[in-house]
CSV table of C-alpha atoms in Angstrom, one decimal:
chain,number,residue,atom,x,y,z
V,259,MET,CA,5.0,-17.1,23.0
V,260,PRO,CA,6.0,-17.2,19.3
V,261,VAL,CA,3.3,-17.4,16.7
V,262,ASP,CA,3.9,-20.1,14.0
V,263,ASP,CA,3.3,-19.4,10.3
V,264,GLN,CA,0.0,-21.3,10.2
V,265,GLU,CA,-1.4,-19.5,13.2
V,266,GLN,CA,-0.4,-16.2,11.8
V,267,ALA,CA,-1.9,-17.0,8.4
V,268,ALA,CA,-5.2,-18.1,10.1
V,269,ARG,CA,-5.2,-14.8,12.1
V,270,ILE,CA,-4.7,-12.7,8.9
V,271,ASN,CA,-7.5,-14.6,7.1
V,272,ARG,CA,-9.9,-14.2,10.0
V,273,VAL,CA,-9.3,-10.4,9.8
V,274,VAL,CA,-10.0,-10.3,6.1
V,275,ALA,CA,-13.0,-12.6,6.3
V,276,GLU,CA,-14.8,-9.8,8.1
V,277,LYS,CA,-16.0,-6.5,6.6
V,278,ASN,CA,-13.0,-4.4,7.6
V,279,LEU,CA,-10.6,-1.9,6.0
V,280,VAL,CA,-7.2,-3.6,6.0
V,281,VAL,CA,-3.7,-2.6,4.7
V,282,VAL,CA,-1.9,-5.7,3.4
V,283,ASP,CA,1.8,-5.4,3.0
V,284,ALA,CA,4.9,-7.6,2.7
V,285,GLY,CA,4.6,-11.3,3.6
V,286,ALA,CA,0.8,-11.0,4.2
V,287,LEU,CA,0.3,-10.3,0.5
V,288,GLN,CA,0.8,-14.0,-0.2
V,289,ILE,CA,-1.2,-15.2,2.8
V,290,VAL,CA,-4.5,-13.5,2.2
V,291,ASP,CA,-7.2,-15.8,0.7
V,292,PHE,CA,-8.6,-13.3,-1.8
V,293,GLU,CA,-11.4,-15.7,-2.8
V,294,ASN,CA,-12.8,-15.6,0.7
V,295,CYS,CA,-11.9,-12.0,1.5
V,296,ARG,CA,-14.8,-9.8,2.6
V,297,ALA,CA,-12.6,-6.9,3.7
V,298,THR,CA,-11.8,-3.9,1.7
V,299,CYS,CA,-8.0,-4.2,1.4
V,300,VAL,CA,-5.3,-1.8,0.3
V,301,LEU,CA,-2.4,-3.9,-1.1
V,302,THR,CA,1.0,-2.2,-0.9
V,303,PRO,CA,3.6,-4.3,-2.7
V,304,HIS,CA,6.9,-3.1,-4.2
V,305,ALA,CA,7.9,-4.8,-7.5
V,306,GLY,CA,9.5,-7.9,-5.9
V,307,GLU,CA,6.5,-8.5,-3.7
V,308,ALA,CA,4.2,-7.8,-6.7
V,309,ALA,CA,6.0,-10.5,-8.7
V,310,ALA,CA,5.6,-13.0,-5.8
V,311,LEU,CA,1.9,-12.1,-5.3
V,312,LEU,CA,1.2,-12.5,-9.1
V,313,ALA,CA,3.0,-15.9,-9.1
V,314,SER,CA,0.8,-17.0,-6.2
V,315,LEU,CA,-2.2,-16.0,-8.2
V,316,GLY,CA,-1.0,-18.0,-11.2
V,317,LYS,CA,0.6,-15.2,-13.3
V,318,THR,CA,4.4,-15.3,-13.6
V,319,ILE,CA,5.7,-11.8,-14.4
V,320,ALA,CA,9.3,-10.9,-13.8
V,321,ARG,CA,10.2,-8.1,-11.4
V,322,ALA,CA,11.9,-6.2,-14.3
V,323,GLU,CA,8.6,-6.3,-16.3
V,324,ILE,CA,6.7,-5.0,-13.4
V,325,GLU,CA,9.2,-2.1,-12.9
V,326,ALA,CA,9.0,-1.4,-16.7
V,327,ASP,CA,5.2,-1.1,-16.6
V,328,PRO,CA,4.0,-0.6,-13.1
V,329,MET,CA,0.6,0.7,-14.2
V,330,ALA,CA,-0.2,-2.6,-16.0
V,331,ALA,CA,1.0,-4.7,-13.1
V,332,ALA,CA,-1.0,-2.7,-10.5
V,333,ILE,CA,-4.2,-3.0,-12.6
V,334,LEU,CA,-3.6,-6.7,-13.1
V,335,ILE,CA,-3.1,-7.2,-9.3
V,336,SER,CA,-6.2,-5.2,-8.6
V,337,LYS,CA,-8.3,-7.1,-11.1
V,338,LEU,CA,-7.1,-10.5,-9.9
V,339,THR,CA,-7.6,-9.8,-6.2
V,340,GLY,CA,-10.6,-7.4,-6.4
V,341,GLN,CA,-8.6,-5.0,-4.2
V,342,LEU,CA,-7.1,-1.5,-4.4
V,343,THR,CA,-3.4,-1.9,-5.1
V,344,VAL,CA,-0.6,0.6,-4.4
V,345,LEU,CA,2.5,-0.6,-6.4
V,346,LYS,CA,5.3,1.3,-4.6
V,347,GLY,CA,8.3,2.4,-6.6
V,348,ASN,CA,9.9,5.3,-8.4
V,349,ARG,CA,6.6,6.0,-10.0
V,350,THR,CA,4.1,4.7,-7.4
V,351,VAL,CA,0.8,3.6,-9.0
V,352,VAL,CA,-2.7,3.2,-7.4
V,353,ALA,CA,-5.1,0.9,-9.2
V,354,GLN,CA,-8.7,-0.1,-8.4
V,355,GLY,CA,-10.1,-2.2,-11.2
V,356,GLU,CA,-9.9,-0.1,-14.3
V,357,ARG,CA,-9.3,3.1,-12.3
V,358,SER,CA,-5.6,4.0,-11.9
V,359,TYR,CA,-3.3,6.9,-11.2
V,360,GLN,CA,0.5,7.2,-11.5
V,361,PHE,CA,2.4,9.6,-9.3
V,362,ASP,CA,5.3,11.6,-10.7
V,363,SER,CA,8.7,10.4,-9.8
V,364,ALA,CA,9.0,9.9,-6.0
V,365,PRO,CA,11.5,11.9,-4.0
V,366,ALA,CA,14.8,9.9,-3.9
V,367,VAL,CA,14.6,9.7,-0.1
V,368,LEU,CA,11.6,7.3,-0.5
V,369,ALA,CA,14.1,4.7,-1.5
V,370,THR,CA,15.1,4.6,2.2
V,371,ALA,CA,14.6,1.3,3.9
V,372,GLY,CA,11.4,1.4,5.9
V,373,SER,CA,9.7,4.1,3.9
V,374,GLY,CA,7.2,1.6,2.5
V,375,ASP,CA,6.3,0.7,6.1
V,376,VAL,CA,5.8,4.4,6.8
V,377,LEU,CA,3.4,4.5,3.8
V,378,ALA,CA,1.5,1.5,5.1
V,379,GLY,CA,1.1,3.2,8.4
V,380,ILE,CA,0.0,6.5,6.9
V,381,ILE,CA,-2.6,4.6,4.7
V,382,GLY,CA,-3.7,2.6,7.8
V,383,ALA,CA,-4.2,5.8,9.8
V,384,MET,CA,-6.1,7.5,7.1
V,385,LEU,CA,-8.3,4.4,6.6
V,386,ALA,CA,-9.0,4.4,10.3
V,387,GLY,CA,-9.8,8.1,10.4
V,388,ASN,CA,-12.1,7.8,7.4
V,389,ALA,CA,-13.5,4.3,8.0
V,390,GLN,CA,-17.1,5.1,8.5
V,391,ASP,CA,-17.2,7.4,5.5
V,392,ILE,CA,-15.3,4.9,3.3
V,393,LEU,CA,-17.6,2.0,4.3
V,394,SER,CA,-20.7,4.1,3.8
V,395,GLY,CA,-19.5,5.3,0.4
V,396,GLU,CA,-19.3,9.0,1.5
V,397,SER,CA,-15.5,9.0,1.0
V,398,ASP,CA,-13.7,7.4,-1.9
V,399,LEU,CA,-11.1,4.8,-0.9
V,400,PHE,CA,-9.1,5.6,-4.0
V,401,ASP,CA,-8.9,9.3,-3.1
V,402,VAL,CA,-8.1,8.6,0.5
V,403,VAL,CA,-5.2,6.4,-0.6
V,404,LYS,CA,-3.9,9.0,-3.1
V,405,ALA,CA,-3.9,11.6,-0.3
V,406,ALA,CA,-1.9,9.2,1.9
V,407,ILE,CA,0.7,8.8,-0.8
V,408,THR,CA,0.9,12.5,-1.4
V,409,LEU,CA,1.3,13.1,2.4
V,410,GLN,CA,4.2,10.6,2.5
V,411,ALA,CA,5.9,12.3,-0.4
V,412,LYS,CA,5.6,15.8,1.2
V,413,ALA,CA,6.8,14.5,4.5
V,414,ALA,CA,9.8,12.9,2.7
V,415,GLU,CA,10.7,16.2,1.0
V,416,LEU,CA,10.4,18.1,4.3
V,417,ALA,CA,12.6,15.5,6.1
V,418,ALA,CA,15.2,15.7,3.4
V,419,LYS,CA,15.7,19.4,3.9
V,420,ASN,CA,17.3,18.8,7.3
V,421,SER,CA,19.5,15.8,7.1
V,422,THR,CA,20.2,12.4,5.7
V,423,VAL,CA,16.9,10.7,5.9
V,424,VAL,CA,15.9,7.5,7.6
V,425,ALA,CA,12.3,6.2,7.6
V,426,LEU,CA,11.6,7.6,11.1
V,427,ASP,CA,12.4,11.1,9.8
V,428,ILE,CA,9.7,10.7,7.2
V,429,ALA,CA,7.2,9.5,9.8
V,430,GLU,CA,8.1,12.4,12.2
V,431,ALA,CA,7.7,14.9,9.3
V,432,VAL,CA,4.1,13.8,8.7
V,433,GLY,CA,2.7,15.9,11.6
V,434,ARG,CA,4.6,19.0,10.4
V,435,VAL,CA,3.1,18.6,6.9
V,436,ILE,CA,-0.4,18.3,8.3
V,437,ALA,CA,0.1,21.2,10.6
V,438,ASN,CA,1.4,23.4,7.7
V,439,SER,CA,-1.6,22.4,5.5
């Protein structure tokens, strides 16, 4: 049975109303009611999704401006939502309040369709694996997310050595990167 948009939005907001760790990507970015969000979220927009999210939060910033200064955009999103933000792009940025980090240029293969979905999955897996420590304060969410982004970049580089890369190749290379670490 298909789920309508209102039902899907209600489900998303029920999840974030609880004290959970949640990765919020794509269309869900504009659905989350951040004022009533009790979850610890990792937001993973690209520049276009960031522009739409900012507009929904009352800040109109063009995609080109976000691409020109991803650090400022990620910090703004994090401050407005109260959530850690990963602004995906050529220079992926992680921001949590005033705290931020910009990665060096991403491997070109990360421009592959679906690579952002792979990143969301890696972040989700690492949040799940470290949930108790993150929620208790023993592990730092910011550092766990940075490690996930680094893992994706290494997997992309490894996948690119063998062939033309699709997102599944990056996902499949994650295990090899971990095994070789």
